[in-house]
PDB file of C-alpha atoms in Angstrom:
ATOM      1  CA  GLU H  26       0.142 -15.690   9.299  1.00 63.00           C
ATOM      2  CA  ALA H  27       1.083 -13.329  12.535  1.00 66.00           C
ATOM      3  CA  ARG H  28       4.691 -12.339  11.639  1.00 73.00           C
ATOM      4  CA  GLN H  29       2.699 -11.309   7.500  1.00 72.00           C
ATOM      5  CA  ALA H  30       0.075  -9.109   9.118  1.00 70.00           C
ATOM      6  CA  LEU H  31       3.326  -7.744  11.774  1.00 69.00           C
ATOM      7  CA  VAL H  32       5.374  -7.420   8.797  1.00 72.00           C
ATOM      8  CA  GLN H  33       2.811  -5.854   6.713  1.00 72.00           C
ATOM      9  CA  VAL H  34       1.976  -3.275   9.925  1.00 72.00           C
ATOM     10  CA  TYR H  35       6.108  -1.928  10.300  1.00 71.00           C
ATOM     11  CA  LEU H  36       5.808  -1.412   6.245  1.00 73.00           C
ATOM     12  CA  LEU H  37       2.580   0.110   6.278  1.00 71.00           C
ATOM     13  CA  LEU H  38       2.379   2.336   9.457  1.00 65.00           C
ATOM     14  CA  PRO H  39       4.452   6.012   9.274  1.00 61.00           C
ATOM     15  CA  GLY H  40       8.004   5.769  11.441  1.00 59.00           C
ATOM     16  CA  MET H  41       6.238   8.468  14.165  1.00 58.00           C
ATOM     17  CA  ALA H  42       3.443   5.760  14.888  1.00 62.00           C
ATOM     18  CA  GLY H  43       5.871   2.531  14.489  1.00 64.00           C
ATOM     19  CA  GLY H  44       6.196   1.138  11.328  1.00 68.00           C
ATOM     20  CA  SER H  45       9.493   0.505   9.764  1.00 69.00           C
ATOM     21  CA  VAL H  46      11.861  -1.461   7.497  1.00 73.00           C
ATOM     22  CA  SER H  47      14.125  -1.914   9.402  1.00 76.00           C
ATOM     23  CA  LYS H  48      11.827  -3.344  11.626  1.00 76.00           C
ATOM     24  CA  ALA H  49      10.073  -5.434   9.431  1.00 72.00           C
ATOM     25  CA  LYS H  50      13.876  -7.022   8.008  1.00 76.00           C
ATOM     26  CA  GLU H  51      14.494  -8.311  11.462  1.00 75.00           C
ATOM     27  CA  LEU H  52      11.045 -10.181  11.887  1.00 70.00           C
ATOM     28  CA  ALA H  53      12.445 -11.503   8.457  1.00 75.00           C
ATOM     29  CA  ALA H  54      15.438 -12.608   9.897  1.00 76.00           C
ATOM     30  CA  ALA H  55      13.855 -13.470  13.641  1.00 76.00           C
ATOM     31  CA  ALA H  56      11.841 -16.135  11.200  1.00 76.00           C
ATOM     32  CA  ASP H  57      14.945 -17.795   9.674  1.00 75.00           C
ATOM     33  CA  LYS H  58      15.960 -20.075  11.501  1.00 79.00           C
ATOM     34  CA  ARG H  59      13.231 -21.836  12.797  1.00 83.00           C
ATOM     35  CA  GLN H  60      10.772 -20.610   9.092  1.00 85.00           C
ATOM     36  CA  PRO H  61      13.224 -20.231   6.608  1.00 88.00           C
ATOM     37  CA  GLU H  62       9.882 -20.451   4.168  1.00 88.00           C
ATOM     38  CA  HIS H  63       8.048 -18.243   5.741  1.00 87.00           C
ATOM     39  CA  ALA H  64      11.091 -15.666   6.443  1.00 87.00           C
ATOM     40  CA  LYS H  65      11.478 -16.260   2.239  1.00 91.00           C
ATOM     41  CA  ALA H  66       7.940 -15.076   1.730  1.00 90.00           C
ATOM     42  CA  LEU H  67       8.502 -12.319   4.612  1.00 88.00           C
ATOM     43  CA  ARG H  68      11.731 -10.418   2.767  1.00 90.00           C
ATOM     44  CA  ALA H  69       9.914 -10.801  -0.250  1.00 92.00           C
ATOM     45  CA  MET H  70       7.084  -8.488   0.808  1.00 88.00           C
ATOM     46  CA  ILE H  71       9.415  -6.244   1.581  1.00 89.00           C
ATOM     47  CA  ALA H  72      11.223  -6.170  -1.220  1.00 91.00           C
ATOM     48  CA  LEU H  73       8.117  -5.139  -3.062  1.00 90.00           C
ATOM     49  CA  GLN H  74       7.750  -2.215  -0.282  1.00 87.00           C
ATOM     50  CA  ASP H  75      10.455  -1.004  -1.890  1.00 87.00           C
ATOM     51  CA  LYS H  76      10.565  -1.235  -5.496  1.00 90.00           C
ATOM     52  CA  GLN H  77      13.585  -4.437  -5.266  1.00 92.00           C
ATOM     53  CA  TRP H  78      11.171  -6.695  -8.184  1.00 94.00           C
ATOM     54  CA  MET H  79      14.728  -8.379  -9.418  1.00 94.00           C
ATOM     55  CA  GLU H  80      15.038  -8.646  -5.467  1.00 94.00           C
ATOM     56  CA  ALA H  81      11.184 -10.033  -4.364  1.00 94.00           C
ATOM     57  CA  GLU H  82      11.413 -12.432  -7.802  1.00 95.00           C
ATOM     58  CA  ARG H  83      14.688 -14.021  -6.422  1.00 95.00           C
ATOM     59  CA  GLU H  84      13.297 -14.733  -3.013  1.00 94.00           C
ATOM     60  CA  LEU H  85      10.351 -16.033  -4.236  1.00 94.00           C
ATOM     61  CA  GLN H  86      11.446 -18.242  -6.705  1.00 95.00           C
ATOM     62  CA  SER H  87      13.559 -19.630  -4.389  1.00 94.00           C
ATOM     63  CA  ALA H  88      10.789 -20.633  -1.582  1.00 93.00           C
ATOM     64  CA  LYS H  89       9.479 -23.757  -1.281  1.00 93.00           C
ATOM     65  CA  PRO H  90       6.219 -23.504   0.825  1.00 90.00           C
ATOM     66  CA  GLY H  91       5.500 -28.173   0.325  1.00 89.00           C
ATOM     67  CA  ASP H  92       1.554 -28.336   1.914  1.00 91.00           C
ATOM     68  CA  ASP H  93       1.748 -25.377   4.312  1.00 88.00           C
ATOM     69  CA  LYS H  94      -1.372 -23.716   2.325  1.00 90.00           C
ATOM     70  CA  SER H  95      -1.068 -20.973   4.515  1.00 87.00           C
ATOM     71  CA  LEU H  96       2.861 -19.963   2.420  1.00 88.00           C
ATOM     72  CA  GLN H  97       1.410 -21.074  -0.254  1.00 91.00           C
ATOM     73  CA  ALA H  98      -1.892 -17.843  -0.502  1.00 89.00           C
ATOM     74  CA  ASP H  99       0.476 -15.854   0.699  1.00 89.00           C
ATOM     75  CA  LEU H 100       3.797 -16.236  -2.402  1.00 92.00           C
ATOM     76  CA  ARG H 101       0.481 -16.595  -4.520  1.00 93.00           C
ATOM     77  CA  GLY H 102      -0.238 -12.946  -3.229  1.00 91.00           C
ATOM     78  CA  SER H 103       3.823 -11.985  -3.784  1.00 93.00           C
ATOM     79  CA  TRP H 104       3.621 -12.689  -7.195  1.00 96.00           C
ATOM     80  CA  SER H 105       0.547 -11.511  -8.161  1.00 95.00           C
ATOM     81  CA  GLN H 106       1.680  -8.379  -6.016  1.00 94.00           C
ATOM     82  CA  LEU H 107       4.517  -8.532  -8.206  1.00 96.00           C
ATOM     83  CA  ALA H 108       3.289  -8.898 -11.958  1.00 97.00           C
ATOM     84  CA  THR H 109       0.552  -5.882 -11.014  1.00 95.00           C
ATOM     85  CA  GLN H 110       3.543  -3.354 -10.609  1.00 95.00           C
ATOM     86  CA  LEU H 111       5.502  -4.912 -13.659  1.00 96.00           C
ATOM     87  CA  LEU H 112       2.693  -4.347 -15.630  1.00 96.00           C
ATOM     88  CA  ALA H 113       2.244  -0.885 -13.816  1.00 94.00           C
ATOM     89  CA  ASP H 114       5.771  -0.231 -15.131  1.00 94.00           C
ATOM     90  CA  LYS H 115       5.382  -1.558 -18.786  1.00 95.00           C
ATOM     91  CA  GLN H 116       7.518  -4.525 -18.315  1.00 95.00           C
ATOM     92  CA  VAL H 117       4.013  -6.383 -19.582  1.00 97.00           C
ATOM     93  CA  ALA H 118       5.881  -9.691 -20.804  1.00 97.00           C
ATOM     94  CA  LYS H 119       7.607 -10.624 -17.470  1.00 96.00           C
ATOM     95  CA  ALA H 120       4.547  -9.706 -15.640  1.00 97.00           C
ATOM     96  CA  LYS H 121       2.681 -12.243 -18.173  1.00 98.00           C
ATOM     97  CA  THR H 122       4.986 -14.920 -17.197  1.00 97.00           C
ATOM     98  CA  ILE H 123       4.635 -14.463 -13.717  1.00 97.00           C
ATOM     99  CA  PHE H 124       0.221 -14.375 -14.697  1.00 97.00           C
ATOM    100  CA  GLU H 125       0.635 -17.337 -16.653  1.00 98.00           C
ATOM    101  CA  GLN H 126       2.978 -19.203 -13.861  1.00 96.00           C
ATOM    102  CA  LEU H 127      -0.112 -18.768 -11.400  1.00 96.00           C
ATOM    103  CA  GLN H 128      -2.811 -19.513 -13.721  1.00 96.00           C
ATOM    104  CA  ARG H 129      -0.920 -23.207 -14.639  1.00 96.00           C
ATOM    105  CA  GLU H 130      -0.022 -23.412 -10.394  1.00 93.00           C
ATOM    106  CA  HIS H 131      -3.352 -22.643  -8.889  1.00 94.00           C
ATOM    107  CA  PRO H 132      -5.852 -23.533 -11.632  1.00 96.00           C
ATOM    108  CA  THR H 133      -8.507 -22.943  -9.225  1.00 96.00           C
ATOM    109  CA  GLN H 134      -7.964 -19.447  -8.459  1.00 96.00           C
ATOM    110  CA  ALA H 135      -9.207 -16.173 -10.229  1.00 96.00           C
ATOM    111  CA  ILE H 136      -5.366 -14.300 -10.577  1.00 96.00           C
ATOM    112  CA  GLY H 137      -3.419 -16.435 -13.442  1.00 97.00           C
ATOM    113  CA  PRO H 138      -6.533 -15.311 -15.861  1.00 98.00           C
ATOM    114  CA  TYR H 139      -7.603 -12.435 -14.123  1.00 97.00           C
ATOM    115  CA  GLY H 140      -3.999 -11.111 -14.690  1.00 97.00           C
ATOM    116  CA  LEU H 141      -3.552 -11.944 -18.210  1.00 98.00           C
ATOM    117  CA  GLY H 142      -6.576 -10.320 -19.256  1.00 97.00           C
ATOM    118  CA  ARG H 143      -4.840  -7.276 -17.957  1.00 97.00           C
ATOM    119  CA  VAL H 144      -2.128  -7.781 -19.995  1.00 98.00           C
ATOM    120  CA  PHE H 145      -4.046  -8.262 -23.052  1.00 98.00           C
ATOM    121  CA  THR H 146      -6.103  -5.265 -22.901  1.00 96.00           C
ATOM    122  CA  GLU H 147      -2.925  -3.768 -22.673  1.00 95.00           C
ATOM    123  CA  MET H 148      -1.587  -5.392 -25.084  1.00 96.00           C
ATOM    124  CA  SER H 149      -4.815  -4.530 -27.043  1.00 96.00           C
ATOM    125  CA  GLN H 150      -5.300  -7.910 -27.353  1.00 97.00           C
ATOM    126  CA  HIS H 151      -9.105  -6.900 -26.422  1.00 96.00           C
ATOM    127  CA  ASP H 152     -11.038 -11.149 -27.326  1.00 97.00           C
ATOM    128  CA  GLU H 153      -8.370 -12.676 -25.241  1.00 97.00           C
ATOM    129  CA  ALA H 154      -8.410 -10.273 -22.334  1.00 97.00           C
ATOM    130  CA  ILE H 155     -12.170 -10.302 -22.187  1.00 97.00           C
ATOM    131  CA  LYS H 156     -12.252 -14.944 -22.404  1.00 98.00           C
ATOM    132  CA  GLN H 157      -9.131 -14.220 -19.441  1.00 98.00           C
ATOM    133  CA  PHE H 158     -11.780 -12.556 -17.077  1.00 97.00           C
ATOM    134  CA  GLU H 159     -14.496 -14.350 -17.983  1.00 97.00           C
ATOM    135  CA  ARG H 160     -12.619 -17.597 -16.921  1.00 97.00           C
ATOM    136  CA  ALA H 161     -11.549 -15.860 -13.466  1.00 97.00           C
ATOM    137  CA  ALA H 162     -14.975 -14.674 -13.115  1.00 95.00           C
ATOM    138  CA  GLY H 163     -16.118 -18.375 -12.500  1.00 94.00           C
ATOM    139  CA  LEU H 164     -12.861 -19.403 -10.022  1.00 97.00           C
ATOM    140  CA  ALA H 165     -11.781 -19.047  -6.391  1.00 94.00           C
ATOM    141  CA  GLY H 166     -10.988 -15.503  -5.686  1.00 93.00           C
ATOM    142  CA  ALA H 167     -13.020 -13.441  -7.907  1.00 93.00           C
ATOM    143  CA  ASP H 168     -15.161 -12.015  -5.614  1.00 91.00           C
ATOM    144  CA  LYS H 169     -11.626 -10.710  -4.151  1.00 91.00           C
ATOM    145  CA  LEU H 170     -10.920  -9.077  -7.471  1.00 93.00           C
ATOM    146  CA  PRO H 171     -12.620  -6.396  -9.416  1.00 94.00           C
ATOM    147  CA  VAL H 172     -13.457  -8.694 -13.041  1.00 94.00           C
ATOM    148  CA  ASP H 173     -16.633  -7.297 -14.074  1.00 95.00           C
ATOM    149  CA  HIS H 174     -15.060  -3.495 -14.144  1.00 95.00           C
ATOM    150  CA  ARG H 175     -11.716  -4.860 -16.603  1.00 96.00           C
ATOM    151  CA  LEU H 176     -14.040  -6.835 -18.489  1.00 96.00           C
ATOM    152  CA  GLY H 177     -16.124  -3.776 -19.077  1.00 96.00           C
ATOM    153  CA  ILE H 178     -13.599  -2.035 -20.683  1.00 95.00           C
ATOM    154  CA  ALA H 179     -12.182  -4.634 -22.536  1.00 96.00           C
ATOM    155  CA  LEU H 180     -15.465  -5.160 -23.772  1.00 96.00           C
ATOM    156  CA  LEU H 181     -15.825  -1.545 -24.167  1.00 95.00           C
ATOM    157  CA  ASN H 182     -12.583  -1.377 -25.965  1.00 94.00           C
ATOM    158  CA  LYS H 183     -13.779  -3.381 -28.156  1.00 95.00           C
ATOM    159  CA  GLY H 184     -16.649  -1.754 -28.966  1.00 94.00           C
ATOM    160  CA  GLU H 185     -18.631  -3.715 -27.129  1.00 94.00           C
ATOM    161  CA  LYS H 186     -21.060  -1.255 -25.840  1.00 94.00           C
ATOM    162  CA  PRO H 187     -24.164  -3.026 -24.776  1.00 94.00           C
ATOM    163  CA  GLN H 188     -21.922  -5.726 -23.179  1.00 95.00           C
ATOM    164  CA  ALA H 189     -19.651  -3.218 -21.196  1.00 93.00           C
ATOM    165  CA  LYS H 190     -22.415  -1.415 -19.897  1.00 95.00           C
ATOM    166  CA  ALA H 191     -23.737  -4.674 -18.431  1.00 94.00           C
ATOM    167  CA  ALA H 192     -20.528  -5.861 -17.251  1.00 93.00           C
ATOM    168  CA  LEU H 193     -19.823  -1.782 -15.241  1.00 92.00           C
ATOM    169  CA  GLU H 194     -23.353  -2.031 -14.191  1.00 92.00           C
ATOM    170  CA  ARG H 195     -22.319  -5.325 -12.336  1.00 91.00           C
ATOM    171  CA  PHE H 196     -19.417  -3.969 -11.072  1.00 92.00           C
ATOM    172  CA  VAL H 197     -21.551  -0.947  -9.357  1.00 90.00           C
ATOM    173  CA  SER H 198     -23.669  -2.842  -8.181  1.00 88.00           C
ATOM    174  CA  ASN H 199     -22.071  -4.977  -6.095  1.00 79.00           C
ATOM    175  CA  LYS H 200     -21.137  -3.488  -2.739  1.00 75.00           C
ATOM    176  CA  LYS H 201     -18.509  -6.477  -2.277  1.00 72.00           C
ATOM    177  CA  ALA H 202     -16.551  -4.806  -5.303  1.00 61.00           C
ATOM    178  CA  ASN H 203     -13.178  -3.351  -4.669  1.00 62.00           C
TER     179      ASN H 203
END
């Protein structure tokens, strides 16, 4: 966990504040001998920062977390980040595949259905998007995602203005909403 946090710091801080991709890569390389699966997750994080989607996917696919809950969470976060970036790059089919995988592998977590809701919104399949956002709302991690915001948009796109208004008002009144 400390290595992952330090890699994030190195990737986010500008060079004059002590950050650098080379420092992040050195830290990942140092982890390779003692914790090779964690090193894969770190390399995936670095590849995501560099927008090297295929490299990130390769590292994520090769990582085997076993029973390590922390590593499982790190990998889940990196997979969702990759899918979100692919969706932003209009690679909708690839993003959909990853979010479906997240939903299958982590059925109690909100990120899979939430991501699928975003995919279906992008595809103008509003009924399916609404269904996915409603599913995500009741799962673990939903409080960290703007579910009501996206649900409100999907409802608005469908033309259901009163329901959209209610969802968006919930989002705005939620002090924890991002």
